[in-house]
Amino acid sequence: MLLPAQSETRADDLHRQIADAVHKHGWAEHDAFLPPELVVTLARECAALAAAGSLTRAGVGQGAARTLQPEIRGDQIQWLQAGQSDACDQYLAIMETLRVGLNRELFLGLDEYESHFAFYPPGASYKQHRDRFRDDDSRVVSVIVYLNADWLPQHGGALRLHLDDTADAMGARDILPVAGRIAMFLSADMLHEVLPATRDRLSLTGWFRRRV
Ligand code: OGA
Ligand code: MN
């Protein structure tokens, strides 16, 4: 059992590492970001929601312009609410410490975090896009935490970050959706996509936002 002071130091180090990468490169990746037991519980919760038909097909665009275009975006989602489960509350508490850590390191002025479960059935993808809406710059940092045990490269399903801002695969960085891994990037800048997978692909996707 870690003493609180020790675990706080570890969280501070982790947040500093992540913040440094976001600051230098505009993105970060870190393995074993969440405790493995929490990842298992969150994965079960997401799979149960999918099996029960409780997820909603995700749309493209915002407000009245929102449409379903499964060939562009094929995931199904459910927004997290505080109090929906102990596991979700634990997750939100961890993300709150990350929000505070990022603000301390980078002065980003992040006010809040919103997050949804995302479930991509086999073959589903999300074509190249940026996460910030055209007329709404409240999303500052995009964050995805992956929930998939035993994910192998041959399963596909990478998050592809187009680091050079061109559409082709040259100069892109692929991040596999491995259980416990976190990927983050600046929402306004990073062109990215989700490649199709051969198996169900589960994650928690979210955004640190500024109140506007
Ligand atoms: C998104 C997104 C990436 C991922 O939901 O906007 O780009 O790896 N997700 O799931
Ligand atoms: Mn995105």
Short mmCIF file of C-alpha atoms and ligand atoms in Angstrom, two decimals:
data_model
loop_
_atom_site.label_atom_id
_atom_site.label_comp_id
_atom_site.label_asym_id
_atom_site.label_seq_id
_atom_site.Cartn_x
_atom_site.Cartn_y
_atom_site.Cartn_z
CA MET A 1 0.00 0.00 0.00
CA LEU A 2 1.44 3.37 -0.98
CA LEU A 3 1.30 6.22 1.46
CA PRO A 4 -0.82 9.07 0.10
CA ALA A 5 2.23 11.34 -0.11
CA GLN A 6 4.10 8.80 -2.26
CA SER A 7 1.22 8.14 -4.61
CA GLU A 8 0.67 11.87 -4.98
CA THR A 9 4.30 12.30 -5.98
CA ARG A 10 3.88 9.56 -8.53
CA ALA A 11 0.77 11.17 -9.97
CA ASP A 12 2.61 14.51 -10.12
CA ASP A 13 5.47 12.88 -12.04
CA LEU A 14 3.07 11.21 -14.42
CA HIS A 15 1.16 14.43 -15.05
CA ARG A 16 4.43 16.30 -15.63
CA GLN A 17 5.56 13.69 -18.17
CA ILE A 18 2.25 13.82 -20.03
CA ALA A 19 2.12 17.63 -19.92
CA ASP A 20 5.70 17.88 -21.23
CA ALA A 21 4.85 15.68 -24.21
CA VAL A 22 1.68 17.62 -25.01
CA HIS A 23 3.61 20.88 -24.72
CA LYS A 24 6.53 19.72 -26.92
CA HIS A 25 4.73 17.60 -29.50
CA GLY A 26 1.01 18.35 -29.21
CA TRP A 27 0.26 14.79 -28.18
CA ALA A 28 1.11 12.18 -25.55
CA GLU A 29 0.76 8.47 -25.01
CA HIS A 30 1.16 6.59 -21.73
CA ASP A 31 0.69 2.93 -20.83
CA ALA A 32 -0.94 1.62 -17.66
CA PHE A 33 -2.50 5.01 -16.99
CA LEU A 34 -5.45 3.40 -15.17
CA PRO A 35 -5.20 0.61 -12.59
CA PRO A 36 -5.78 -2.75 -14.35
CA GLU A 37 -8.76 -3.71 -12.13
CA LEU A 38 -10.50 -0.44 -13.01
CA VAL A 39 -9.90 -1.04 -16.73
CA VAL A 40 -11.51 -4.50 -16.43
CA THR A 41 -14.56 -3.09 -14.63
CA LEU A 42 -14.98 -0.24 -17.12
CA ALA A 43 -14.62 -2.65 -20.05
CA ARG A 44 -17.35 -4.87 -18.57
CA GLU A 45 -19.61 -1.88 -18.10
CA CYS A 46 -19.10 -0.73 -21.69
CA ALA A 47 -19.61 -4.26 -23.09
CA ALA A 48 -22.80 -4.68 -21.02
CA LEU A 49 -24.20 -1.38 -22.33
CA ALA A 50 -23.45 -2.48 -25.89
CA ALA A 51 -24.99 -5.94 -25.34
CA ALA A 52 -28.13 -4.38 -23.85
CA GLY A 53 -28.54 -2.07 -26.85
CA SER A 54 -28.16 0.95 -24.55
CA LEU A 55 -25.57 2.79 -26.65
CA THR A 56 -26.45 5.47 -29.18
CA ARG A 57 -25.03 5.63 -32.68
CA ALA A 58 -22.65 8.60 -32.72
CA GLY A 59 -23.29 11.53 -35.03
CA VAL A 60 -21.07 13.87 -37.02
CA GLY A 61 -21.24 17.65 -36.53
CA GLN A 62 -22.91 19.63 -33.80
CA GLY A 63 -26.36 20.92 -32.92
CA ALA A 64 -28.90 21.05 -35.72
CA ALA A 65 -26.21 20.08 -38.25
CA ARG A 66 -25.67 16.71 -36.54
CA THR A 67 -26.22 13.69 -38.81
CA LEU A 68 -25.64 9.94 -38.67
CA GLN A 69 -23.02 8.95 -41.25
CA PRO A 70 -21.87 5.45 -40.28
CA GLU A 71 -19.41 5.27 -43.17
CA ILE A 72 -17.65 8.35 -41.69
CA ARG A 73 -18.16 7.54 -38.01
CA GLY A 74 -19.20 4.03 -36.93
CA ASP A 75 -19.02 4.05 -33.14
CA GLN A 76 -21.78 3.85 -30.55
CA ILE A 77 -21.53 5.91 -27.40
CA GLN A 78 -22.91 6.74 -23.99
CA TRP A 79 -22.00 9.96 -22.17
CA LEU A 80 -20.78 9.45 -18.60
CA GLN A 81 -22.84 10.90 -15.78
CA ALA A 82 -21.44 11.37 -12.28
CA GLY A 83 -22.95 8.64 -10.09
CA GLN A 84 -23.72 6.16 -12.89
CA SER A 85 -21.35 3.58 -11.37
CA ASP A 86 -18.49 3.38 -8.89
CA ALA A 87 -16.06 2.61 -11.72
CA CYS A 88 -17.13 5.67 -13.73
CA ASP A 89 -16.84 7.85 -10.63
CA GLN A 90 -13.33 6.52 -9.98
CA TYR A 91 -12.44 7.22 -13.59
CA LEU A 92 -13.83 10.77 -13.40
CA ALA A 93 -11.90 11.38 -10.15
CA ILE A 94 -8.65 10.29 -11.83
CA MET A 95 -9.34 12.55 -14.82
CA GLU A 96 -10.03 15.43 -12.44
CA THR A 97 -6.53 15.04 -10.97
CA LEU A 98 -5.14 14.99 -14.53
CA ARG A 99 -7.07 18.19 -15.34
CA VAL A 100 -5.56 19.91 -12.30
CA GLY A 101 -2.11 18.53 -13.20
CA LEU A 102 -2.30 19.82 -16.78
CA ASN A 103 -3.42 23.25 -15.60
CA ARG A 104 -0.55 23.38 -13.10
CA GLU A 105 2.04 22.40 -15.72
CA LEU A 106 0.73 24.14 -18.83
CA PHE A 107 -1.64 26.91 -17.66
CA LEU A 108 -4.25 25.63 -20.08
CA GLY A 109 -7.18 26.91 -18.04
CA LEU A 110 -9.10 23.67 -18.39
CA ASP A 111 -12.42 23.99 -16.56
CA GLU A 112 -14.14 20.67 -17.05
CA TYR A 113 -14.06 17.18 -18.50
CA GLU A 114 -16.71 15.43 -20.58
CA SER A 115 -16.42 11.80 -21.58
CA HIS A 116 -18.32 8.98 -23.26
CA PHE A 117 -17.94 5.25 -23.62
CA ALA A 118 -17.23 4.42 -27.26
CA PHE A 119 -17.88 1.02 -28.80
CA TYR A 120 -16.67 0.31 -32.34
CA PRO A 121 -17.99 -3.01 -33.71
CA PRO A 122 -15.68 -4.89 -36.09
CA GLY A 123 -15.16 -2.90 -39.31
CA ALA A 124 -16.32 0.42 -37.82
CA SER A 125 -14.03 3.42 -38.20
CA TYR A 126 -13.91 7.17 -37.77
CA LYS A 127 -12.50 8.92 -40.82
CA GLN A 128 -9.97 11.77 -40.65
CA HIS A 129 -11.16 14.69 -38.58
CA ARG A 130 -10.27 17.23 -35.91
CA ASP A 131 -12.16 17.31 -32.62
CA ARG A 132 -12.84 21.00 -32.27
CA PHE A 133 -16.12 22.20 -33.73
CA ARG A 134 -15.99 25.03 -36.24
CA ASP A 135 -18.02 27.49 -34.16
CA ASP A 136 -17.10 26.23 -30.70
CA ASP A 137 -13.55 26.21 -29.36
CA SER A 138 -14.35 24.87 -25.90
CA ARG A 139 -12.57 21.54 -26.49
CA VAL A 140 -8.86 21.97 -25.75
CA VAL A 141 -7.39 18.52 -25.12
CA SER A 142 -8.76 15.22 -26.45
CA VAL A 143 -8.19 12.15 -24.29
CA ILE A 144 -8.85 8.51 -25.04
CA VAL A 145 -8.37 5.67 -22.56
CA TYR A 146 -8.53 2.20 -24.08
CA LEU A 147 -10.21 -0.80 -22.48
CA ASN A 148 -9.23 -3.77 -24.69
CA ALA A 149 -7.44 -6.74 -23.12
CA ASP A 150 -5.00 -8.70 -25.29
CA TRP A 151 -5.08 -6.33 -28.25
CA LEU A 152 -2.64 -7.33 -30.99
CA PRO A 153 -1.36 -5.31 -33.98
CA GLN A 154 -3.18 -7.68 -36.36
CA HIS A 155 -6.50 -6.64 -34.79
CA GLY A 156 -6.10 -3.20 -36.41
CA GLY A 157 -8.13 -0.41 -34.77
CA ALA A 158 -5.26 2.03 -34.28
CA LEU A 159 -5.78 5.66 -33.50
CA ARG A 160 -3.79 7.29 -36.31
CA LEU A 161 -2.41 10.74 -35.51
CA HIS A 162 -1.40 12.69 -38.62
CA LEU A 163 1.50 14.48 -36.97
CA ASP A 164 2.61 16.21 -40.18
CA ASP A 165 -0.96 17.41 -40.87
CA THR A 166 -1.15 15.57 -44.19
CA ALA A 167 -3.76 12.94 -44.97
CA ASP A 168 -1.40 10.10 -45.90
CA ALA A 169 0.09 7.47 -43.60
CA MET A 170 3.65 8.82 -43.96
CA GLY A 171 4.43 10.95 -40.95
CA ALA A 172 1.54 9.43 -39.02
CA ARG A 173 1.75 7.78 -35.61
CA ASP A 174 -0.44 4.74 -34.91
CA ILE A 175 -1.52 4.06 -31.34
CA LEU A 176 -3.10 0.66 -30.66
CA PRO A 177 -6.12 0.64 -28.30
CA VAL A 178 -4.40 -1.43 -25.60
CA ALA A 179 -6.09 -1.78 -22.19
CA GLY A 180 -5.03 0.96 -19.75
CA ARG A 181 -3.29 3.09 -22.38
CA ILE A 182 -4.06 6.80 -22.59
CA ALA A 183 -3.66 8.92 -25.74
CA MET A 184 -4.01 12.70 -25.70
CA PHE A 185 -3.68 15.52 -28.20
CA LEU A 186 -4.60 19.14 -28.76
CA SER A 187 -8.18 19.06 -30.05
CA ALA A 188 -7.94 21.99 -32.44
CA ASP A 189 -4.79 20.97 -34.27
CA MET A 190 -4.48 17.22 -34.57
CA LEU A 191 -5.82 15.56 -37.71
CA HIS A 192 -6.60 11.97 -36.69
CA GLU A 193 -8.70 8.91 -37.46
CA VAL A 194 -9.72 5.53 -36.08
CA LEU A 195 -8.82 2.59 -38.32
CA PRO A 196 -11.21 -0.37 -38.57
CA ALA A 197 -10.58 -3.38 -36.35
CA THR A 198 -11.35 -7.07 -36.57
CA ARG A 199 -12.83 -7.18 -33.06
CA ASP A 200 -14.91 -4.95 -30.77
CA ARG A 201 -12.96 -1.83 -29.78
CA LEU A 202 -13.89 -0.23 -26.45
CA SER A 203 -12.71 3.07 -25.01
CA LEU A 204 -13.52 6.09 -22.92
CA THR A 205 -13.15 9.16 -25.08
CA GLY A 206 -13.27 12.63 -23.61
CA TRP A 207 -12.31 16.27 -23.75
CA PHE A 208 -10.89 18.75 -21.31
CA ARG A 209 -12.77 21.94 -22.01
CA ARG A 210 -12.66 25.61 -21.31
CA ARG A 211 -15.91 27.21 -20.36
CA VAL A 212 -16.71 29.67 -23.16
C1 OGA B 1 -13.15 10.59 -31.42
C2 OGA B 1 -11.87 9.93 -31.75
C3 OGA B 1 -10.22 8.24 -31.23
C4 OGA B 1 -10.10 6.86 -30.68
O1 OGA B 1 -14.01 9.97 -30.76
O2 OGA B 1 -13.32 11.78 -31.79
O3 OGA B 1 -11.16 10.45 -32.57
O4 OGA B 1 -8.97 6.32 -30.67
N1 OGA B 1 -11.53 8.78 -31.10
O5 OGA B 1 -11.11 6.27 -30.28
MN MN B 2 -11.60 12.53 -32.74
#
